mmCIF file of C-alpha atoms in Angstrom:
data_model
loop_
_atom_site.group_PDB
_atom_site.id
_atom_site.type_symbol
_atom_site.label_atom_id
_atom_site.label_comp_id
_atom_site.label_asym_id
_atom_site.label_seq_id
_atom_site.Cartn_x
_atom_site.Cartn_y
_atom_site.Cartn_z
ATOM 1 C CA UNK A 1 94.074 -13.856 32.637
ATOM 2 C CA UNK A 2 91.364 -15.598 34.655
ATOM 3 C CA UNK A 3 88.127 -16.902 32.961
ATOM 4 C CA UNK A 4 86.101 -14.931 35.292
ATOM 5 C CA UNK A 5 85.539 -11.578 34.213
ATOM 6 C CA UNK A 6 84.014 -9.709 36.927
ATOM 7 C CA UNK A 7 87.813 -10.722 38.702
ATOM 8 C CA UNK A 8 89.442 -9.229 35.463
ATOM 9 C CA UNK A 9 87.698 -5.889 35.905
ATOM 10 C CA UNK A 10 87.852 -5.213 39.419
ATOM 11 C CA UNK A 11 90.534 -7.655 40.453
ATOM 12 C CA UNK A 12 90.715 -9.614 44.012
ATOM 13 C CA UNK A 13 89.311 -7.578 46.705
ATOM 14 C CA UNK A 14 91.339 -7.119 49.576
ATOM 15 C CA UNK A 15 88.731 -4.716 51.308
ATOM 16 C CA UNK A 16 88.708 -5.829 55.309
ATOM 17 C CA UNK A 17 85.227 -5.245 54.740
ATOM 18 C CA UNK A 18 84.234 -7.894 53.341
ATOM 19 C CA UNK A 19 85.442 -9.772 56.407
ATOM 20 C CA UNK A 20 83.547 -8.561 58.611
ATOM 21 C CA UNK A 21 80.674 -10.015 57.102
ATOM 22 C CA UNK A 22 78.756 -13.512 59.049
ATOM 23 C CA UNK A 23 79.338 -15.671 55.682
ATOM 24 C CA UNK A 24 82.826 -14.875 55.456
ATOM 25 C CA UNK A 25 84.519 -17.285 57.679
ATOM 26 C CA UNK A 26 86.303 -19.274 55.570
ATOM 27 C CA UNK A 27 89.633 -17.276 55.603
ATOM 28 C CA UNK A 28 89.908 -16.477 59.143
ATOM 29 C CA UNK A 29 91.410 -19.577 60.834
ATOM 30 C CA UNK A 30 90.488 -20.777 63.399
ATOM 31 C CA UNK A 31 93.043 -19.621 66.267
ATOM 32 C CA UNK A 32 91.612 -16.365 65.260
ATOM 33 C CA UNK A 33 87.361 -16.788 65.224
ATOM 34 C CA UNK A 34 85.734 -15.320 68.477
ATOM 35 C CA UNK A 35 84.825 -17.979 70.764
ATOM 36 C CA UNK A 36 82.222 -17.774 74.092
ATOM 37 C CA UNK A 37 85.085 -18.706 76.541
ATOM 38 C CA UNK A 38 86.656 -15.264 74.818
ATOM 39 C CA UNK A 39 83.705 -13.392 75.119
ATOM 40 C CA UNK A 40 83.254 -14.577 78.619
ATOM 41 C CA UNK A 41 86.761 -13.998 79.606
ATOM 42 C CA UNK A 42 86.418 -10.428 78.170
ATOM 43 C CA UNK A 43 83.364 -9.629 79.683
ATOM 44 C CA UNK A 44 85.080 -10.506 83.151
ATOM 45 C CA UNK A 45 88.190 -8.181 82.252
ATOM 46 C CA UNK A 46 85.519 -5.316 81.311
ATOM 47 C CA UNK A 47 83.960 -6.203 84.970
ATOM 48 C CA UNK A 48 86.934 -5.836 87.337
ATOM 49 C CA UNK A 49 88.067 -2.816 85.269
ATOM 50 C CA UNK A 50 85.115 -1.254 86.410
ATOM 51 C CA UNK A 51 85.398 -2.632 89.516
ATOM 52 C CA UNK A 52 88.436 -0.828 90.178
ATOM 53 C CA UNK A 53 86.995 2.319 88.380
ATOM 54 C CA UNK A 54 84.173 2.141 90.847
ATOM 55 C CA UNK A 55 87.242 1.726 93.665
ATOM 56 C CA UNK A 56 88.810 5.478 92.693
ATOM 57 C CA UNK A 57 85.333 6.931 91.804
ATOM 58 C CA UNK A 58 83.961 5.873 95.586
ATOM 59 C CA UNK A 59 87.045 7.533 97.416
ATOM 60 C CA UNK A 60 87.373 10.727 95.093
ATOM 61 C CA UNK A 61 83.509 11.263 94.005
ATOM 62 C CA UNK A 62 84.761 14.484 92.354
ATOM 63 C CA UNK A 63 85.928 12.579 89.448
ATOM 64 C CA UNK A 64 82.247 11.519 88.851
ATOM 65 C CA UNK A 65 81.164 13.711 86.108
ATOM 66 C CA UNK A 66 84.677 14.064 84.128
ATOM 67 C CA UNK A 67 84.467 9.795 84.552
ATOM 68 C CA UNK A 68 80.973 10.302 82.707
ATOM 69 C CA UNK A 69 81.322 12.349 80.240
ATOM 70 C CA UNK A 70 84.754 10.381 79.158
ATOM 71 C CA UNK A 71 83.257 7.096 79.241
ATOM 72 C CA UNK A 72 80.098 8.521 77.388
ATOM 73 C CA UNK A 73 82.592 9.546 74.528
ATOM 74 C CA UNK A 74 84.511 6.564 74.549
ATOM 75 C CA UNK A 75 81.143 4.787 74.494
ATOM 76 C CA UNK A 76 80.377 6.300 71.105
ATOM 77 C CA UNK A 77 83.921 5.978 69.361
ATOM 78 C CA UNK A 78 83.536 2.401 69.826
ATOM 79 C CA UNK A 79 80.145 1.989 68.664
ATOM 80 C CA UNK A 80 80.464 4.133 65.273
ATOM 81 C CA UNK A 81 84.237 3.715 64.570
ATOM 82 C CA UNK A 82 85.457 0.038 63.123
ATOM 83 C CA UNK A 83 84.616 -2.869 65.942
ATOM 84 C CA UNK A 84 88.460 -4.132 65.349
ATOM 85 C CA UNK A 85 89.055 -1.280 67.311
ATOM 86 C CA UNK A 86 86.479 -2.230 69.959
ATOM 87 C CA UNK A 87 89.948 -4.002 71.982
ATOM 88 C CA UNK A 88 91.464 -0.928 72.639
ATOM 89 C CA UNK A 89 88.669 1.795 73.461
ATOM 90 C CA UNK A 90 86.053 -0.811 75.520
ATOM 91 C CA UNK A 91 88.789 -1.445 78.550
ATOM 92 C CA UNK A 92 88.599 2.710 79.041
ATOM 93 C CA UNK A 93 85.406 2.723 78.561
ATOM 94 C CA UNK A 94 84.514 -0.242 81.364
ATOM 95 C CA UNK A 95 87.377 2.007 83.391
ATOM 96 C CA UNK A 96 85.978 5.302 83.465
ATOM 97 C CA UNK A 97 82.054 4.535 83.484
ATOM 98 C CA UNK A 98 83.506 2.714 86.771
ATOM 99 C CA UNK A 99 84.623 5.897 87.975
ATOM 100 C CA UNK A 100 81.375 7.262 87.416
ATOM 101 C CA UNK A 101 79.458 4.545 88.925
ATOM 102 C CA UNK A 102 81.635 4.511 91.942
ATOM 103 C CA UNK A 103 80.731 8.539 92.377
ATOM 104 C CA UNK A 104 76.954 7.659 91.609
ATOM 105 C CA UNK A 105 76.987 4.889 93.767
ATOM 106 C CA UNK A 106 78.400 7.583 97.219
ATOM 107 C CA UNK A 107 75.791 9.630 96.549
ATOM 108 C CA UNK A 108 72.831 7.237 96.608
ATOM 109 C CA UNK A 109 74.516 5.667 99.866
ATOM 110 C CA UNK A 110 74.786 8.791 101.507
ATOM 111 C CA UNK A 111 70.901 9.107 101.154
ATOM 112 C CA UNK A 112 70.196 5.738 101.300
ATOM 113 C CA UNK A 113 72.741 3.115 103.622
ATOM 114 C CA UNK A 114 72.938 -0.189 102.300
ATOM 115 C CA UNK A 115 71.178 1.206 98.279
ATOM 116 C CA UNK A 116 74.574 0.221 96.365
ATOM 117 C CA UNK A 117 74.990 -3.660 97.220
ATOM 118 C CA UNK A 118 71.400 -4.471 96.485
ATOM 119 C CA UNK A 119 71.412 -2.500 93.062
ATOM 120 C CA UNK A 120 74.644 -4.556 92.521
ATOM 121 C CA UNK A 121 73.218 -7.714 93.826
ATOM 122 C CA UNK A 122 69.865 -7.484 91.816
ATOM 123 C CA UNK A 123 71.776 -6.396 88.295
ATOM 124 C CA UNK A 124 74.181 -9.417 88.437
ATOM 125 C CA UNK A 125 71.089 -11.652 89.582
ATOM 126 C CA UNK A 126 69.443 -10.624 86.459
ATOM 127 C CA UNK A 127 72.053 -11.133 84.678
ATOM 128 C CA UNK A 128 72.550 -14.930 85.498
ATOM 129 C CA UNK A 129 69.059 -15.622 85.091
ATOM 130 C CA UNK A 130 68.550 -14.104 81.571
ATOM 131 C CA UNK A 131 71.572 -16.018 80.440
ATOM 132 C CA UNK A 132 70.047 -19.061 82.037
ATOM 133 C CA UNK A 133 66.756 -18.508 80.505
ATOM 134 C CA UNK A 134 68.261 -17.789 76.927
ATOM 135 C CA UNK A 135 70.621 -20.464 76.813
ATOM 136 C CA UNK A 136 67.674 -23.479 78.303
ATOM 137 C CA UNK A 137 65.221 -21.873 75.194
ATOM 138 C CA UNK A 138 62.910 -20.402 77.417
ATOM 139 C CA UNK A 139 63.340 -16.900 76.179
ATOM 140 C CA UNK A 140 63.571 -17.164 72.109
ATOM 141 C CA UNK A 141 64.950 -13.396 70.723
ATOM 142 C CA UNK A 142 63.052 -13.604 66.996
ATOM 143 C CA UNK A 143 63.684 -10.456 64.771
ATOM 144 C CA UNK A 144 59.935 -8.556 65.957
ATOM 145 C CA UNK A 145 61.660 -9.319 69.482
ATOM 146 C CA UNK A 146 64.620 -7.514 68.492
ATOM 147 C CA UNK A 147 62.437 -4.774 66.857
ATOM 148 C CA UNK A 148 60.425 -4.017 69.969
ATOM 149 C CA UNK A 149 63.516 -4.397 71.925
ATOM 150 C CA UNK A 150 65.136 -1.711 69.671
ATOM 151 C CA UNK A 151 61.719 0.435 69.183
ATOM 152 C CA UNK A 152 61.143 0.790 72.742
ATOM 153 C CA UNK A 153 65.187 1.892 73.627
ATOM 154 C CA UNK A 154 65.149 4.223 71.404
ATOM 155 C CA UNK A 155 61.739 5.727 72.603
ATOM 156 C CA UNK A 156 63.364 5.557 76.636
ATOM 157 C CA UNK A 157 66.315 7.371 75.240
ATOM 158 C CA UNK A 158 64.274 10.560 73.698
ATOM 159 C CA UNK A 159 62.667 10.733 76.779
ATOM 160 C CA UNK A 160 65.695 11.336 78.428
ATOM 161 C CA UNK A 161 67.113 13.369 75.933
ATOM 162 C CA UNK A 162 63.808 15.680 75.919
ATOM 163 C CA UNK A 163 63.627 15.896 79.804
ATOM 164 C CA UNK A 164 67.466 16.366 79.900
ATOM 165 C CA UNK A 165 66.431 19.737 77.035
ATOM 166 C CA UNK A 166 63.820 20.606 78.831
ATOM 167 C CA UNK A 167 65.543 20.804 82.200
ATOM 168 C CA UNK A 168 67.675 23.613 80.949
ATOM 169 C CA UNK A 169 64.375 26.015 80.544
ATOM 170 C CA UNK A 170 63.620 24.654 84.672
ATOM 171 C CA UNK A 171 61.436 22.442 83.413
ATOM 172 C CA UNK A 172 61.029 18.988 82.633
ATOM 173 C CA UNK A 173 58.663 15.391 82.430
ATOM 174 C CA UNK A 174 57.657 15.118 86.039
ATOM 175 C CA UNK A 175 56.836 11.420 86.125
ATOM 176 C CA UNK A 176 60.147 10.109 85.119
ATOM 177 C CA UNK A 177 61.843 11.026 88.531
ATOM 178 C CA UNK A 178 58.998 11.022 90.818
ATOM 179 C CA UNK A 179 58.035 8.311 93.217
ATOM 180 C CA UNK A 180 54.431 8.202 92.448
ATOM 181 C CA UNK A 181 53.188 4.931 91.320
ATOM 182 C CA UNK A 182 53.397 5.984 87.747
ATOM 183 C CA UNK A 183 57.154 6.810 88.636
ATOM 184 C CA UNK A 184 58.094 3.306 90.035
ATOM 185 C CA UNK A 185 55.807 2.080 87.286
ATOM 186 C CA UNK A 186 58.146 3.850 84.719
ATOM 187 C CA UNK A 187 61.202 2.688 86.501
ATOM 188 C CA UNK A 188 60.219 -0.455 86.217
ATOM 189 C CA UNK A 189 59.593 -0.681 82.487
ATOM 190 C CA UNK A 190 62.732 0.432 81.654
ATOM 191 C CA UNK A 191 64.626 -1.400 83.928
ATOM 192 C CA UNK A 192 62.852 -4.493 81.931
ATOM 193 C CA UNK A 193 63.744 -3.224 78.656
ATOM 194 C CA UNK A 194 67.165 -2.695 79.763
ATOM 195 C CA UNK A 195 67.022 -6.200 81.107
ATOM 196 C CA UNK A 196 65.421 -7.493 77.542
ATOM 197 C CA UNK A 197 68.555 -6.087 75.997
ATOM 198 C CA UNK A 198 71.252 -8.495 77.697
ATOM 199 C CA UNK A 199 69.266 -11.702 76.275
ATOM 200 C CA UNK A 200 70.121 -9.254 72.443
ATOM 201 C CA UNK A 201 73.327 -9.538 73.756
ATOM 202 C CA UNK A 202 73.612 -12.773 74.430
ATOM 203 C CA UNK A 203 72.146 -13.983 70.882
ATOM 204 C CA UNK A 204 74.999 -11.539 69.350
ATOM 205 C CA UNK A 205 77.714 -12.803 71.109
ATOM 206 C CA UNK A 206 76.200 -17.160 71.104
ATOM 207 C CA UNK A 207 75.523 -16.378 66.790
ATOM 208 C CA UNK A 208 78.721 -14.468 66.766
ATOM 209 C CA UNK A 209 80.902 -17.493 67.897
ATOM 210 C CA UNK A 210 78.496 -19.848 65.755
ATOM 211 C CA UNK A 211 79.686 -18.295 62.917
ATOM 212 C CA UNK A 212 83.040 -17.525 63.474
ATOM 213 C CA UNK A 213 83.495 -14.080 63.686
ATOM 214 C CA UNK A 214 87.084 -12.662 64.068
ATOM 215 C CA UNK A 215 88.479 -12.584 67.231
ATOM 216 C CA UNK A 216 88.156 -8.750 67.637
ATOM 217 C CA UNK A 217 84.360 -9.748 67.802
ATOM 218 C CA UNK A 218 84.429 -10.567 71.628
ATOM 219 C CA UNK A 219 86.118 -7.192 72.608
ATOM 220 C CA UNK A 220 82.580 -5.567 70.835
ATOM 221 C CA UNK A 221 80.167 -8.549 72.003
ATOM 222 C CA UNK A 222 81.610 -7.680 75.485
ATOM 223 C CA UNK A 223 81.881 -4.530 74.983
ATOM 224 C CA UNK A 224 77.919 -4.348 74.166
ATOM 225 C CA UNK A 225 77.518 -6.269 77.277
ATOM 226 C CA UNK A 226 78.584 -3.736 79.803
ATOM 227 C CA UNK A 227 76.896 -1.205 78.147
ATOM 228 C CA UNK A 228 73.419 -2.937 79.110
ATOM 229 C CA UNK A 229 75.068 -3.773 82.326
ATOM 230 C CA UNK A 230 76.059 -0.213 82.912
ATOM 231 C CA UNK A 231 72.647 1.183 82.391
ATOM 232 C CA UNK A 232 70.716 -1.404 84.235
ATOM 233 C CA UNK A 233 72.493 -0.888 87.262
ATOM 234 C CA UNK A 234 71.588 2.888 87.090
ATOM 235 C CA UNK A 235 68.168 2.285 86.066
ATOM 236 C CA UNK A 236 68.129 -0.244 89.134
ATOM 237 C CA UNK A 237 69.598 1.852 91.512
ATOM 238 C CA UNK A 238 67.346 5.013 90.523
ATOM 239 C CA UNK A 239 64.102 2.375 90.934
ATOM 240 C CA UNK A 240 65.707 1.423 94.448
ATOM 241 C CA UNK A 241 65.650 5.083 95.455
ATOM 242 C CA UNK A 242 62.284 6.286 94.245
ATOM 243 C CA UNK A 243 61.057 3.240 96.804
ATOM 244 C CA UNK A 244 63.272 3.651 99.574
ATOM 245 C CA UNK A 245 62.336 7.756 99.208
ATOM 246 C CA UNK A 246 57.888 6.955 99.882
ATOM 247 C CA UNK B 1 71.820 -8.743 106.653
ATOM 248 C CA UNK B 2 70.657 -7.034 103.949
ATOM 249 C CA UNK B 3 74.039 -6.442 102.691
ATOM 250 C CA UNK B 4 75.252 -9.896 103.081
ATOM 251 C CA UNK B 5 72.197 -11.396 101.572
ATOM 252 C CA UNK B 6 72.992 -8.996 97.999
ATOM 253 C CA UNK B 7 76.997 -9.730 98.028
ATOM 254 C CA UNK B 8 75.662 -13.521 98.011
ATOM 255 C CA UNK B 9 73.504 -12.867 95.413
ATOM 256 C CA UNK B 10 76.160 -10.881 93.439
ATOM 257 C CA UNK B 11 78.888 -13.257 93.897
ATOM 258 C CA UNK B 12 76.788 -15.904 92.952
ATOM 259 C CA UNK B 13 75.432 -14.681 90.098
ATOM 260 C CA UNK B 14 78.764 -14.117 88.358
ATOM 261 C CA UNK B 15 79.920 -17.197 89.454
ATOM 262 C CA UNK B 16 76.950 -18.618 87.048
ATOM 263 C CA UNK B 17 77.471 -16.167 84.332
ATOM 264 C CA UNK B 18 81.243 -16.775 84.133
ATOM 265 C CA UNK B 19 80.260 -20.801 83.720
ATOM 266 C CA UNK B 20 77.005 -20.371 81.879
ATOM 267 C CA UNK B 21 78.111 -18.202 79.383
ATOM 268 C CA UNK B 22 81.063 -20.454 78.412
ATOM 269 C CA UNK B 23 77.985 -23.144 77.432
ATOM 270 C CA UNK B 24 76.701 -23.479 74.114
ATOM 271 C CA UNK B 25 72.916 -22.398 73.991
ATOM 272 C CA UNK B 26 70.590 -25.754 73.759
ATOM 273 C CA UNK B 27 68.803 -26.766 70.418
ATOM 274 C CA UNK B 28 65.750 -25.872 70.965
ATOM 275 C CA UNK B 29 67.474 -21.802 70.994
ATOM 276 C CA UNK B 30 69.850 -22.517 68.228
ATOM 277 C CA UNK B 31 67.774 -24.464 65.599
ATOM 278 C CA UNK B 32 65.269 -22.548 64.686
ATOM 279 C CA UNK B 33 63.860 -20.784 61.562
ATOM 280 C CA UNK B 34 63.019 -17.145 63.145
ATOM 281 C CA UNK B 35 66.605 -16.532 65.336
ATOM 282 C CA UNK B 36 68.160 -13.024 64.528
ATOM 283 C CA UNK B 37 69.571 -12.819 61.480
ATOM 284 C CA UNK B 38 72.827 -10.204 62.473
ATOM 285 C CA UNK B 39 74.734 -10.985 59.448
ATOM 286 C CA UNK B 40 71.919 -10.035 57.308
ATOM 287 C CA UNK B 41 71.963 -6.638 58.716
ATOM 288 C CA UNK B 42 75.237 -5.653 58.069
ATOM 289 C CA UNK B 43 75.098 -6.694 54.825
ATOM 290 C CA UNK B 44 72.500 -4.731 53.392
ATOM 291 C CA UNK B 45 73.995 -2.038 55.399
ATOM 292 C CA UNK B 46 77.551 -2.682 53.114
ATOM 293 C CA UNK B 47 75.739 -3.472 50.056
ATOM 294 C CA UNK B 48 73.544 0.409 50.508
ATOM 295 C CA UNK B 49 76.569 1.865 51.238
ATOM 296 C CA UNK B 50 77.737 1.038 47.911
ATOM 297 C CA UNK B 51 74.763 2.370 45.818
ATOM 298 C CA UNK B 52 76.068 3.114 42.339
ATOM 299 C CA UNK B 53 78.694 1.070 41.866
ATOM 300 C CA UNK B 54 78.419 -2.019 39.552
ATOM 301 C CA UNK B 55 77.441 -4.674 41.871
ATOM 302 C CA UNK B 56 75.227 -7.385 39.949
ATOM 303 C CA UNK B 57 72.973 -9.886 42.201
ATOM 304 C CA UNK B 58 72.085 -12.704 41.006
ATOM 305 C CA UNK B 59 73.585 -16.247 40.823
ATOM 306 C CA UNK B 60 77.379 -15.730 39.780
ATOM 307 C CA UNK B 61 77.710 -17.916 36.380
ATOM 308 C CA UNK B 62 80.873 -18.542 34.232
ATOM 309 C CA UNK B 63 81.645 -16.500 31.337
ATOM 310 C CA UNK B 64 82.773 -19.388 28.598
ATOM 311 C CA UNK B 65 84.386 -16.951 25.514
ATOM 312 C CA UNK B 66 84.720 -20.298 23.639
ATOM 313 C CA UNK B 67 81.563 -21.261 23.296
ATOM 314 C CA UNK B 68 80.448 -17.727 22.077
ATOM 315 C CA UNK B 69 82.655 -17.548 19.390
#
């Protein structure tokens, strides 16, 4: 019998749970902690998957909203099931929002030539500059960062949600699509907050590695990644087209 | 132009990201006393989860049976 008693009454936990935790490092070795070159690397797998996505959704735009509505799903099984799982669902997931993007992106260039290279152009340019600026210091994530961060998201995405409601009655908010100066001025908000988001992203993945996460950590801390990427490039490419439409 | 100007930027950008990101953040990000706390989180998360069921805080101290009797 051991001396310790709480281990005689509940015995030795072998609950995965409790290795999920930050503190709990000490049993994972360390072939198999998450690292930044594994994040990285992930990330760019996520990327040319939806690359290629993008390839099949630009020549058959009819697969747009099936693309959507799958990755949207796929989205959400990763997020609330276990992250060990986060290896197998995020490669869909980067796959089909692809195919969505690439059926997004035809219809914006039909309206608008040249629209889809500089919303690409622009959301990988913020991207390298955000990681620049978090990783020199000059942009410190704190947790009332994170909270306004995480406040104002969620306020963006009942927005939608109500507009999306309301449009079923033929009606909806009028300023969110319009390209009135309070339009753009909306646009451009939330393509900062989505923006904001990556450097939450980056502190998730840079802590995540610090502390030695298990390796199935950089399929979710990419994972997260795209997601921001995803939606900034929309959010980009709807700002584009509420300027290129005055 | 336009168009070549964007890929530049694109191609450019990743090119940075897929370097960058492979750096570890400087000091002056890492060492300090207000950074996100993301293990924190999920702990309270586990431990609310588990309302009701006999998990004692506190500093963990060895029961000596000996010394009682």
């Amino acid at each position: 019998m051991s001396k310790h008693s709480a281990l005689n009454t509940f015995g030795r936990s072998g609950n995965p749970a409790f290795t999920k935790n930050f503190d709990s490092t000490g049993a994972i070795p360390q072939s198999e902690r998450m690292t930044l070159d594994g994040a990285v690397n992930k990330t760019a797998i996520l990327l040319a998957l939806c690359f290629g996505g993008a390839f099949i959704g630009w020549n058959f735009p009819a697969l747009t909203l099936p693309g959507l509505i799958i990755g949207t799903i796929l989205a959400f099984v990763t997020i609330f099931r276990n992250p060990s799982k986060a290896g197998a669902t995020a490669p869909f997931y980067a796959g089909f929002e692809g195919i969505a993007l690439g059926g997004i992106t035809v219809f914006a260039e039909m309206q608008y030539p040249g629209i889809g290279i500089q919303a690409i152009g622009l959301t990988f340019g913020i991207l390298a500059s955000l990681l620049f600026c978090y990783k020199s210091g000059i942009i410190k994530p704190t947790e009332n960062f994170r909270l306004m961060i995480f406040s104002a998201t969620m306020g963006i995405a009942l927005l939608y949600l109500i507009s999306f409601i309301m449009s079923f009655f033929g009606s909806g908010i009028g300023f969110i699509h319009s390209n009135g100066l309070f339009g753009i001025g909306f646009s451009l908000f939330v393509v900062g907050i989505a923006a904001l988001n990556l450097v939450l992203d980056f502190d998730f993945i840079e802590e995540g590695a610090e502390q030695g996460l298990p390796k199935y950590m950089e399929w979710y801390g990419a994972f997260s990644l795209m997601v921001t990427l995803v939606w900034l490039y929309i959010e980009i490419l709807r700002l584009l087209m509420k300027l290129r439409s005055r | 132009m336009n168009a070549i100007f964007f890929s530049l930027l694109a191609i450019f950008s990743l090119f940075i990201f897929l370097n960058l990101g492979k750096v570890k953040a400087s000091k002056k990000q890492m060492d300090r006393d207000d950074r996100i706390k993301w293990g924190k989180r999920r702990k309270t998360i586990f431990r609310n989860s588990r309302d009701g069921s006999k998990i004692i805080e506190g500093k963990a101290e060895e029961i000596n049976t000996d010394s009682r009797e």
